[in-house]
């Protein structure tokens, strides 16, 4: 495989050529799904992303993704996994520093977890997954404004948009990111 494939392409290749990598990647994606649903529900209800879910997700995601890369002999994925986490964490942290009212620390911490997964696919996936989060969040904000259910200062949970944007990029973005 080459760097820049979607998770669906990787799963297909791993199923045929690297079954242990397939199993580890499936486990990583199932964990992502469960984590994402749990965090989204909590963020929508309570406007927070609990550390008790986010922090273990770094370890579990990194171990499963690194294990899948190693099982497939794709050692080149290890650096982008770690770098993706660091890049997104720093980018979201900078947004938090620049405009604290617009970004919570939970979003910053979640960004690093999403960077693990997006980095596994490619740098393009990292970029597009982040862009998709802001696009989806912005569109939802417009819906809220037009429906008069809120104003520009209304709090909006951003975690669900981050998770959906990352998932969409991982699963739908074609090879080459």
JSON list of C-alpha atoms in Angstrom, two decimals:
[
{"chain": "A", "resi": 1, "resn": "UNK", "atom": "CA", "xyz": [0.00, 0.00, 0.00]},
{"chain": "A", "resi": 2, "resn": "UNK", "atom": "CA", "xyz": [0.99, 3.58, -0.35]},
{"chain": "A", "resi": 3, "resn": "UNK", "atom": "CA", "xyz": [0.69, 6.44, 2.05]},
{"chain": "A", "resi": 4, "resn": "UNK", "atom": "CA", "xyz": [-2.44, 8.39, 1.24]},
{"chain": "A", "resi": 5, "resn": "UNK", "atom": "CA", "xyz": [-5.08, 5.67, 1.14]},
{"chain": "A", "resi": 6, "resn": "UNK", "atom": "CA", "xyz": [-8.48, 5.93, 2.77]},
{"chain": "A", "resi": 7, "resn": "UNK", "atom": "CA", "xyz": [-9.37, 3.59, 5.61]},
{"chain": "A", "resi": 8, "resn": "UNK", "atom": "CA", "xyz": [-11.73, 1.71, 3.29]},
{"chain": "A", "resi": 9, "resn": "UNK", "atom": "CA", "xyz": [-8.92, 1.08, 0.81]},
{"chain": "A", "resi": 10, "resn": "UNK", "atom": "CA", "xyz": [-6.58, 0.04, 3.61]},
{"chain": "A", "resi": 11, "resn": "UNK", "atom": "CA", "xyz": [-9.14, -2.33, 5.09]},
{"chain": "A", "resi": 12, "resn": "UNK", "atom": "CA", "xyz": [-9.62, -4.01, 1.71]},
{"chain": "A", "resi": 13, "resn": "UNK", "atom": "CA", "xyz": [-5.89, -4.44, 1.21]},
{"chain": "A", "resi": 14, "resn": "UNK", "atom": "CA", "xyz": [-5.29, -5.63, 4.77]},
{"chain": "A", "resi": 15, "resn": "UNK", "atom": "CA", "xyz": [-8.12, -8.15, 4.56]},
{"chain": "A", "resi": 16, "resn": "UNK", "atom": "CA", "xyz": [-6.48, -9.76, 1.53]},
{"chain": "A", "resi": 17, "resn": "UNK", "atom": "CA", "xyz": [-2.80, -9.32, 2.34]},
{"chain": "A", "resi": 18, "resn": "UNK", "atom": "CA", "xyz": [-2.34, -8.63, 6.06]},
{"chain": "A", "resi": 19, "resn": "UNK", "atom": "CA", "xyz": [-5.08, -10.20, 8.20]},
{"chain": "A", "resi": 20, "resn": "UNK", "atom": "CA", "xyz": [-3.51, -9.26, 11.57]},
{"chain": "A", "resi": 21, "resn": "UNK", "atom": "CA", "xyz": [-3.30, -5.64, 10.38]},
{"chain": "A", "resi": 22, "resn": "UNK", "atom": "CA", "xyz": [-6.93, -5.86, 9.25]},
{"chain": "A", "resi": 23, "resn": "UNK", "atom": "CA", "xyz": [-8.03, -7.04, 12.69]},
{"chain": "A", "resi": 24, "resn": "UNK", "atom": "CA", "xyz": [-6.09, -4.29, 14.47]},
{"chain": "A", "resi": 25, "resn": "UNK", "atom": "CA", "xyz": [-7.37, -1.60, 12.11]},
{"chain": "A", "resi": 26, "resn": "UNK", "atom": "CA", "xyz": [-10.96, -2.81, 12.52]},
{"chain": "A", "resi": 27, "resn": "UNK", "atom": "CA", "xyz": [-10.51, -2.68, 16.30]},
{"chain": "A", "resi": 28, "resn": "UNK", "atom": "CA", "xyz": [-9.08, 0.85, 16.02]},
{"chain": "A", "resi": 29, "resn": "UNK", "atom": "CA", "xyz": [-12.04, 1.97, 13.90]},
{"chain": "A", "resi": 30, "resn": "UNK", "atom": "CA", "xyz": [-14.58, 0.30, 16.18]},
{"chain": "A", "resi": 31, "resn": "UNK", "atom": "CA", "xyz": [-12.96, 2.05, 19.12]},
{"chain": "A", "resi": 32, "resn": "UNK", "atom": "CA", "xyz": [-13.12, 5.34, 17.17]},
{"chain": "A", "resi": 33, "resn": "UNK", "atom": "CA", "xyz": [-16.82, 4.74, 16.53]},
{"chain": "A", "resi": 34, "resn": "UNK", "atom": "CA", "xyz": [-17.66, 3.99, 20.17]},
{"chain": "A", "resi": 35, "resn": "UNK", "atom": "CA", "xyz": [-15.50, 6.84, 21.46]},
{"chain": "A", "resi": 36, "resn": "UNK", "atom": "CA", "xyz": [-16.94, 9.24, 18.88]},
{"chain": "A", "resi": 37, "resn": "UNK", "atom": "CA", "xyz": [-20.55, 8.40, 19.67]},
{"chain": "A", "resi": 38, "resn": "UNK", "atom": "CA", "xyz": [-19.98, 8.63, 23.43]},
{"chain": "A", "resi": 39, "resn": "UNK", "atom": "CA", "xyz": [-18.14, 11.94, 23.20]},
{"chain": "A", "resi": 40, "resn": "UNK", "atom": "CA", "xyz": [-20.67, 13.39, 20.77]},
{"chain": "A", "resi": 41, "resn": "UNK", "atom": "CA", "xyz": [-23.60, 12.57, 23.04]},
{"chain": "A", "resi": 42, "resn": "UNK", "atom": "CA", "xyz": [-21.85, 14.02, 26.07]},
{"chain": "A", "resi": 43, "resn": "UNK", "atom": "CA", "xyz": [-20.73, 17.15, 24.20]},
{"chain": "A", "resi": 44, "resn": "UNK", "atom": "CA", "xyz": [-24.24, 17.78, 22.83]},
{"chain": "A", "resi": 45, "resn": "UNK", "atom": "CA", "xyz": [-25.83, 17.31, 26.26]},
{"chain": "A", "resi": 46, "resn": "UNK", "atom": "CA", "xyz": [-23.20, 18.87, 28.54]},
{"chain": "A", "resi": 47, "resn": "UNK", "atom": "CA", "xyz": [-20.84, 20.88, 26.30]},
{"chain": "A", "resi": 48, "resn": "UNK", "atom": "CA", "xyz": [-17.78, 18.99, 27.53]},
{"chain": "A", "resi": 49, "resn": "UNK", "atom": "CA", "xyz": [-15.45, 16.22, 26.38]},
{"chain": "A", "resi": 50, "resn": "UNK", "atom": "CA", "xyz": [-14.41, 14.24, 29.48]},
{"chain": "A", "resi": 51, "resn": "UNK", "atom": "CA", "xyz": [-10.75, 13.45, 30.06]},
{"chain": "A", "resi": 52, "resn": "UNK", "atom": "CA", "xyz": [-11.71, 9.95, 31.25]},
{"chain": "A", "resi": 53, "resn": "UNK", "atom": "CA", "xyz": [-12.64, 9.16, 27.63]},
{"chain": "A", "resi": 54, "resn": "UNK", "atom": "CA", "xyz": [-10.27, 11.41, 25.67]},
{"chain": "A", "resi": 55, "resn": "UNK", "atom": "CA", "xyz": [-6.98, 10.59, 27.44]},
{"chain": "A", "resi": 56, "resn": "UNK", "atom": "CA", "xyz": [-7.25, 6.77, 27.16]},
{"chain": "A", "resi": 57, "resn": "UNK", "atom": "CA", "xyz": [-8.15, 7.27, 23.49]},
{"chain": "A", "resi": 58, "resn": "UNK", "atom": "CA", "xyz": [-4.63, 8.52, 22.80]},
{"chain": "A", "resi": 59, "resn": "UNK", "atom": "CA", "xyz": [-3.12, 5.31, 24.14]},
{"chain": "A", "resi": 60, "resn": "UNK", "atom": "CA", "xyz": [-5.68, 2.91, 22.67]},
{"chain": "A", "resi": 61, "resn": "UNK", "atom": "CA", "xyz": [-5.70, 4.62, 19.26]},
{"chain": "A", "resi": 62, "resn": "UNK", "atom": "CA", "xyz": [-1.90, 4.85, 19.09]},
{"chain": "A", "resi": 63, "resn": "UNK", "atom": "CA", "xyz": [-1.42, 1.21, 20.09]},
{"chain": "A", "resi": 64, "resn": "UNK", "atom": "CA", "xyz": [-4.00, -0.18, 17.68]},
{"chain": "A", "resi": 65, "resn": "UNK", "atom": "CA", "xyz": [-2.94, 1.99, 14.75]},
{"chain": "A", "resi": 66, "resn": "UNK", "atom": "CA", "xyz": [0.77, 1.41, 15.35]},
{"chain": "A", "resi": 67, "resn": "UNK", "atom": "CA", "xyz": [0.10, -2.31, 15.69]},
{"chain": "A", "resi": 68, "resn": "UNK", "atom": "CA", "xyz": [-1.79, -2.33, 12.39]},
{"chain": "A", "resi": 69, "resn": "UNK", "atom": "CA", "xyz": [1.04, -0.46, 10.66]},
{"chain": "A", "resi": 70, "resn": "UNK", "atom": "CA", "xyz": [3.63, -2.86, 12.07]},
{"chain": "A", "resi": 71, "resn": "UNK", "atom": "CA", "xyz": [1.56, -5.94, 11.18]},
{"chain": "A", "resi": 72, "resn": "UNK", "atom": "CA", "xyz": [1.30, -4.68, 7.60]},
{"chain": "A", "resi": 73, "resn": "UNK", "atom": "CA", "xyz": [5.01, -3.85, 7.48]},
{"chain": "A", "resi": 74, "resn": "UNK", "atom": "CA", "xyz": [4.13, -0.19, 6.92]},
{"chain": "A", "resi": 75, "resn": "UNK", "atom": "CA", "xyz": [6.57, 1.38, 9.34]},
{"chain": "A", "resi": 76, "resn": "UNK", "atom": "CA", "xyz": [6.37, 4.65, 7.43]},
{"chain": "A", "resi": 77, "resn": "UNK", "atom": "CA", "xyz": [2.95, 5.25, 9.05]},
{"chain": "A", "resi": 78, "resn": "UNK", "atom": "CA", "xyz": [4.38, 5.56, 12.56]},
{"chain": "A", "resi": 79, "resn": "UNK", "atom": "CA", "xyz": [5.71, 9.10, 12.14]},
{"chain": "A", "resi": 80, "resn": "UNK", "atom": "CA", "xyz": [2.49, 10.52, 10.63]},
{"chain": "A", "resi": 81, "resn": "UNK", "atom": "CA", "xyz": [0.45, 8.91, 13.43]},
{"chain": "A", "resi": 82, "resn": "UNK", "atom": "CA", "xyz": [2.43, 10.80, 16.07]},
{"chain": "A", "resi": 83, "resn": "UNK", "atom": "CA", "xyz": [2.93, 13.92, 13.96]},
{"chain": "A", "resi": 84, "resn": "UNK", "atom": "CA", "xyz": [-0.76, 14.05, 13.05]},
{"chain": "A", "resi": 85, "resn": "UNK", "atom": "CA", "xyz": [-1.69, 14.03, 16.72]},
{"chain": "A", "resi": 86, "resn": "UNK", "atom": "CA", "xyz": [0.84, 16.74, 17.53]},
{"chain": "A", "resi": 87, "resn": "UNK", "atom": "CA", "xyz": [-0.04, 18.94, 14.56]},
{"chain": "A", "resi": 88, "resn": "UNK", "atom": "CA", "xyz": [-3.78, 18.93, 15.24]},
{"chain": "A", "resi": 89, "resn": "UNK", "atom": "CA", "xyz": [-3.28, 19.41, 18.98]},
{"chain": "A", "resi": 90, "resn": "UNK", "atom": "CA", "xyz": [-1.04, 22.43, 18.40]},
{"chain": "A", "resi": 91, "resn": "UNK", "atom": "CA", "xyz": [-3.34, 23.90, 15.73]},
{"chain": "A", "resi": 92, "resn": "UNK", "atom": "CA", "xyz": [-6.39, 23.66, 17.97]},
{"chain": "A", "resi": 93, "resn": "UNK", "atom": "CA", "xyz": [-4.40, 24.91, 20.96]},
{"chain": "A", "resi": 94, "resn": "UNK", "atom": "CA", "xyz": [-3.40, 27.99, 18.96]},
{"chain": "A", "resi": 95, "resn": "UNK", "atom": "CA", "xyz": [-7.05, 28.58, 18.07]},
{"chain": "A", "resi": 96, "resn": "UNK", "atom": "CA", "xyz": [-7.87, 28.31, 21.78]},
{"chain": "A", "resi": 97, "resn": "UNK", "atom": "CA", "xyz": [-5.14, 30.85, 22.64]},
{"chain": "A", "resi": 98, "resn": "UNK", "atom": "CA", "xyz": [-6.22, 33.27, 19.90]},
{"chain": "A", "resi": 99, "resn": "UNK", "atom": "CA", "xyz": [-9.95, 33.10, 20.70]},
{"chain": "A", "resi": 100, "resn": "UNK", "atom": "CA", "xyz": [-10.66, 31.30, 24.00]},
{"chain": "A", "resi": 101, "resn": "UNK", "atom": "CA", "xyz": [-14.42, 31.75, 23.78]},
{"chain": "A", "resi": 102, "resn": "UNK", "atom": "CA", "xyz": [-14.52, 29.92, 20.45]},
{"chain": "A", "resi": 103, "resn": "UNK", "atom": "CA", "xyz": [-12.70, 26.73, 21.36]},
{"chain": "A", "resi": 104, "resn": "UNK", "atom": "CA", "xyz": [-12.72, 24.65, 24.52]},
{"chain": "A", "resi": 105, "resn": "UNK", "atom": "CA", "xyz": [-9.80, 22.65, 25.92]},
{"chain": "A", "resi": 106, "resn": "UNK", "atom": "CA", "xyz": [-11.81, 19.47, 25.34]},
{"chain": "A", "resi": 107, "resn": "UNK", "atom": "CA", "xyz": [-11.75, 20.23, 21.62]},
{"chain": "A", "resi": 108, "resn": "UNK", "atom": "CA", "xyz": [-7.98, 20.77, 21.78]},
{"chain": "A", "resi": 109, "resn": "UNK", "atom": "CA", "xyz": [-7.45, 17.41, 23.50]},
{"chain": "A", "resi": 110, "resn": "UNK", "atom": "CA", "xyz": [-9.80, 15.61, 21.10]},
{"chain": "A", "resi": 111, "resn": "UNK", "atom": "CA", "xyz": [-7.95, 17.10, 18.12]},
{"chain": "A", "resi": 112, "resn": "UNK", "atom": "CA", "xyz": [-4.84, 15.13, 19.01]},
{"chain": "A", "resi": 113, "resn": "UNK", "atom": "CA", "xyz": [-6.76, 11.86, 19.08]},
{"chain": "A", "resi": 114, "resn": "UNK", "atom": "CA", "xyz": [-8.30, 12.60, 15.69]},
{"chain": "A", "resi": 115, "resn": "UNK", "atom": "CA", "xyz": [-4.84, 13.47, 14.38]},
{"chain": "A", "resi": 116, "resn": "UNK", "atom": "CA", "xyz": [-3.68, 9.92, 15.17]},
{"chain": "A", "resi": 117, "resn": "UNK", "atom": "CA", "xyz": [-6.32, 8.45, 12.90]},
{"chain": "A", "resi": 118, "resn": "UNK", "atom": "CA", "xyz": [-6.12, 11.04, 10.15]},
{"chain": "A", "resi": 119, "resn": "UNK", "atom": "CA", "xyz": [-2.32, 10.87, 10.15]},
{"chain": "A", "resi": 120, "resn": "UNK", "atom": "CA", "xyz": [-2.52, 7.12, 9.63]},
{"chain": "A", "resi": 121, "resn": "UNK", "atom": "CA", "xyz": [-4.20, 7.78, 6.28]},
{"chain": "A", "resi": 122, "resn": "UNK", "atom": "CA", "xyz": [-2.25, 10.79, 4.98]},
{"chain": "A", "resi": 123, "resn": "UNK", "atom": "CA", "xyz": [-1.38, 14.44, 5.41]},
{"chain": "A", "resi": 124, "resn": "UNK", "atom": "CA", "xyz": [-4.22, 15.23, 3.01]},
{"chain": "A", "resi": 125, "resn": "UNK", "atom": "CA", "xyz": [-6.66, 13.37, 5.24]},
{"chain": "A", "resi": 126, "resn": "UNK", "atom": "CA", "xyz": [-5.38, 15.39, 8.20]},
{"chain": "A", "resi": 127, "resn": "UNK", "atom": "CA", "xyz": [-6.06, 18.62, 6.35]},
{"chain": "A", "resi": 128, "resn": "UNK", "atom": "CA", "xyz": [-9.44, 17.63, 4.91]},
{"chain": "A", "resi": 129, "resn": "UNK", "atom": "CA", "xyz": [-10.67, 16.07, 8.15]},
{"chain": "A", "resi": 130, "resn": "UNK", "atom": "CA", "xyz": [-9.96, 19.33, 9.95]},
{"chain": "A", "resi": 131, "resn": "UNK", "atom": "CA", "xyz": [-11.51, 21.40, 7.18]},
{"chain": "A", "resi": 132, "resn": "UNK", "atom": "CA", "xyz": [-14.63, 19.22, 7.20]},
{"chain": "A", "resi": 133, "resn": "UNK", "atom": "CA", "xyz": [-15.09, 19.83, 10.94]},
{"chain": "A", "resi": 134, "resn": "UNK", "atom": "CA", "xyz": [-15.08, 23.59, 10.50]},
{"chain": "A", "resi": 135, "resn": "UNK", "atom": "CA", "xyz": [-17.26, 23.40, 7.38]},
{"chain": "A", "resi": 136, "resn": "UNK", "atom": "CA", "xyz": [-19.87, 21.22, 9.11]},
{"chain": "A", "resi": 137, "resn": "UNK", "atom": "CA", "xyz": [-19.77, 23.34, 12.27]},
{"chain": "A", "resi": 138, "resn": "UNK", "atom": "CA", "xyz": [-20.12, 26.51, 10.23]},
{"chain": "A", "resi": 139, "resn": "UNK", "atom": "CA", "xyz": [-23.06, 25.14, 8.26]},
{"chain": "A", "resi": 140, "resn": "UNK", "atom": "CA", "xyz": [-24.76, 24.09, 11.49]},
{"chain": "A", "resi": 141, "resn": "UNK", "atom": "CA", "xyz": [-24.17, 27.59, 12.87]},
{"chain": "A", "resi": 142, "resn": "UNK", "atom": "CA", "xyz": [-25.89, 29.07, 9.82]},
{"chain": "A", "resi": 143, "resn": "UNK", "atom": "CA", "xyz": [-28.85, 26.72, 10.35]},
{"chain": "A", "resi": 144, "resn": "UNK", "atom": "CA", "xyz": [-29.06, 27.81, 14.00]},
{"chain": "A", "resi": 145, "resn": "UNK", "atom": "CA", "xyz": [-28.98, 31.49, 13.01]},
{"chain": "A", "resi": 146, "resn": "UNK", "atom": "CA", "xyz": [-31.52, 31.14, 10.18]},
{"chain": "A", "resi": 147, "resn": "UNK", "atom": "CA", "xyz": [-33.90, 29.12, 12.35]},
{"chain": "A", "resi": 148, "resn": "UNK", "atom": "CA", "xyz": [-33.54, 31.77, 15.10]},
{"chain": "A", "resi": 149, "resn": "UNK", "atom": "CA", "xyz": [-32.65, 29.09, 17.67]},
{"chain": "A", "resi": 150, "resn": "UNK", "atom": "CA", "xyz": [-29.55, 31.02, 18.64]},
{"chain": "A", "resi": 151, "resn": "UNK", "atom": "CA", "xyz": [-27.34, 33.95, 17.82]},
{"chain": "A", "resi": 152, "resn": "UNK", "atom": "CA", "xyz": [-23.66, 34.47, 17.02]},
{"chain": "A", "resi": 153, "resn": "UNK", "atom": "CA", "xyz": [-22.75, 34.17, 20.70]},
{"chain": "A", "resi": 154, "resn": "UNK", "atom": "CA", "xyz": [-24.63, 30.92, 21.33]},
{"chain": "A", "resi": 155, "resn": "UNK", "atom": "CA", "xyz": [-22.55, 28.03, 22.63]},
{"chain": "A", "resi": 156, "resn": "UNK", "atom": "CA", "xyz": [-22.27, 25.14, 20.22]},
{"chain": "A", "resi": 157, "resn": "UNK", "atom": "CA", "xyz": [-20.61, 21.80, 20.90]},
{"chain": "A", "resi": 158, "resn": "UNK", "atom": "CA", "xyz": [-17.84, 21.40, 18.34]},
{"chain": "A", "resi": 159, "resn": "UNK", "atom": "CA", "xyz": [-16.68, 17.86, 19.22]},
{"chain": "A", "resi": 160, "resn": "UNK", "atom": "CA", "xyz": [-19.36, 16.11, 17.15]},
{"chain": "A", "resi": 161, "resn": "UNK", "atom": "CA", "xyz": [-18.36, 18.10, 14.06]},
{"chain": "A", "resi": 162, "resn": "UNK", "atom": "CA", "xyz": [-14.70, 17.26, 14.64]},
{"chain": "A", "resi": 163, "resn": "UNK", "atom": "CA", "xyz": [-15.53, 13.55, 14.92]},
{"chain": "A", "resi": 164, "resn": "UNK", "atom": "CA", "xyz": [-17.83, 13.46, 11.89]},
{"chain": "A", "resi": 165, "resn": "UNK", "atom": "CA", "xyz": [-15.36, 15.49, 9.82]},
{"chain": "A", "resi": 166, "resn": "UNK", "atom": "CA", "xyz": [-12.52, 13.12, 10.68]},
{"chain": "A", "resi": 167, "resn": "UNK", "atom": "CA", "xyz": [-14.65, 10.05, 10.01]},
{"chain": "A", "resi": 168, "resn": "UNK", "atom": "CA", "xyz": [-15.82, 11.41, 6.68]},
{"chain": "A", "resi": 169, "resn": "UNK", "atom": "CA", "xyz": [-12.26, 12.18, 5.58]},
{"chain": "A", "resi": 170, "resn": "UNK", "atom": "CA", "xyz": [-10.96, 8.77, 6.68]},
{"chain": "A", "resi": 171, "resn": "UNK", "atom": "CA", "xyz": [-13.70, 6.79, 4.99]},
{"chain": "A", "resi": 172, "resn": "UNK", "atom": "CA", "xyz": [-14.69, 8.88, 1.98]},
{"chain": "A", "resi": 173, "resn": "UNK", "atom": "CA", "xyz": [-11.59, 10.75, 0.83]},
{"chain": "A", "resi": 174, "resn": "UNK", "atom": "CA", "xyz": [-10.08, 8.92, -2.13]},
{"chain": "A", "resi": 175, "resn": "UNK", "atom": "CA", "xyz": [-6.55, 7.61, -2.24]},
{"chain": "A", "resi": 176, "resn": "UNK", "atom": "CA", "xyz": [-4.01, 10.38, -2.38]},
{"chain": "A", "resi": 177, "resn": "UNK", "atom": "CA", "xyz": [-5.90, 12.47, 0.18]}
]
